[in-house]
């Protein structure tokens, strides 16, 4: 056992040196919050998170009953974490006794790249309670091979790029480096149109999972934020079926689908004490993950010309894929 631990330590030291050397060679830009973004494997990632990302890619060993929640930032991550955790664990916890009442969903469904492998180079994950539910912002091509080659399920959620942009810009303003000037919406928008935001370009990110969901629909479930808002009950049932925890007929008759949908809703989650006043990290409050949760808020921030410009880029990038977005819930 001691030799095994020593061997793991040596391999980690070698990987750490490799990562630090790699970081010196990557293209870099300043992120919207004043920190550094590095371009790695075709996407942009904060240098502070890239260390965890690479370790996640190289060292994570998926199990067949794992559930991986993949998202582009500010596309409903917190909401979907709550839904998946509650659905998968409903036989263990009643809603009145849910861990979500005392813990943020980001603690219950930890991020592999921005939490587990960033905080601990060698996290012990094998004995976590089943099902193991993890989250990641990694693009599909950059996922660990063990996830892509195993029978674990991948759930992906995206959001129309206009609302995602506004939500991300607002989020970055709140976590920017102290004593730095806030980035203007015009400057952030120009960078987003160039694909320069965390885990961007957004079009490459969504296309990777979209194509995977078409090739392996049994393995990758592709959801849209706007669809969940519009028909929550239908998609909660679909989600439960996909991850292997379908609702029974008795549960449906008892209104369990509606109860879980309401419990995990933006209004309920944002008003829980843990999310109003709790902390995720020392410098980050839980309430930062709850802004409006609406569809179409981009209209309050983007000019018509900005909206048209971004829409044109997205249409061009997604051309031929069959993937489209609703910018409001009134769209046909």
PDB file of C-alpha atoms in Angstrom, residues 1 6 9 17 25 27 32 36 50 91 114 119 125-126 129 146 196 204 208 222 228 231 267 278 284 288 294 299 318:
ATOM      1  CA  UNK A   1       0.000   0.000   0.000  1.00  0.00           C
ATOM      2  CA  UNK A   6       4.387   6.564  -3.272  1.00  0.00           C
ATOM      3  CA  UNK A   9       2.634  10.662  -5.599  1.00  0.00           C
ATOM      4  CA  UNK A  17       5.293  19.593 -13.723  1.00  0.00           C
ATOM      5  CA  UNK A  25       2.930  27.755 -23.794  1.00  0.00           C
ATOM      6  CA  UNK A  27      -2.399  31.447 -25.769  1.00  0.00           C
ATOM      7  CA  UNK A  32     -14.174  39.216 -18.077  1.00  0.00           C
ATOM      8  CA  UNK A  36      -6.501  34.774 -17.049  1.00  0.00           C
ATOM      9  CA  UNK A  50      -7.184  24.274 -16.107  1.00  0.00           C
ATOM     10  CA  UNK A  91     -36.153   7.056  -2.158  1.00  0.00           C
ATOM     11  CA  UNK A 114     -13.633  23.343 -10.862  1.00  0.00           C
ATOM     12  CA  UNK A 119      -8.761  21.219  -4.709  1.00  0.00           C
ATOM     13  CA  UNK A 125     -14.118   9.054  -5.406  1.00  0.00           C
ATOM     14  CA  UNK A 126     -14.519   5.279  -5.648  1.00  0.00           C
ATOM     15  CA  UNK A 129     -22.657   6.950  -2.427  1.00  0.00           C
ATOM     16  CA  UNK A 146     -13.537   6.687 -19.245  1.00  0.00           C
ATOM     17  CA  UNK A 196     -13.530  34.232 -25.801  1.00  0.00           C
ATOM     18  CA  UNK A 204     -18.427  24.565 -30.364  1.00  0.00           C
ATOM     19  CA  UNK A 208     -20.099  18.706 -29.418  1.00  0.00           C
ATOM     20  CA  UNK A 222     -29.495  16.988 -24.709  1.00  0.00           C
ATOM     21  CA  UNK A 228     -37.586  22.992 -19.281  1.00  0.00           C
ATOM     22  CA  UNK A 231     -42.832  22.208 -20.116  1.00  0.00           C
ATOM     23  CA  UNK A 267     -38.455  30.535  -6.984  1.00  0.00           C
ATOM     24  CA  UNK A 278     -24.943  30.494   2.673  1.00  0.00           C
ATOM     25  CA  UNK A 284     -18.504  33.326  -3.127  1.00  0.00           C
ATOM     26  CA  UNK A 288     -24.610  34.516  -6.754  1.00  0.00           C
ATOM     27  CA  UNK A 294     -35.926  33.921 -16.858  1.00  0.00           C
ATOM     28  CA  UNK A 299     -33.828  42.270 -24.293  1.00  0.00           C
ATOM     29  CA  UNK A 318     -24.791  25.863 -36.235  1.00  0.00           C
TER      30      UNK A 318
END
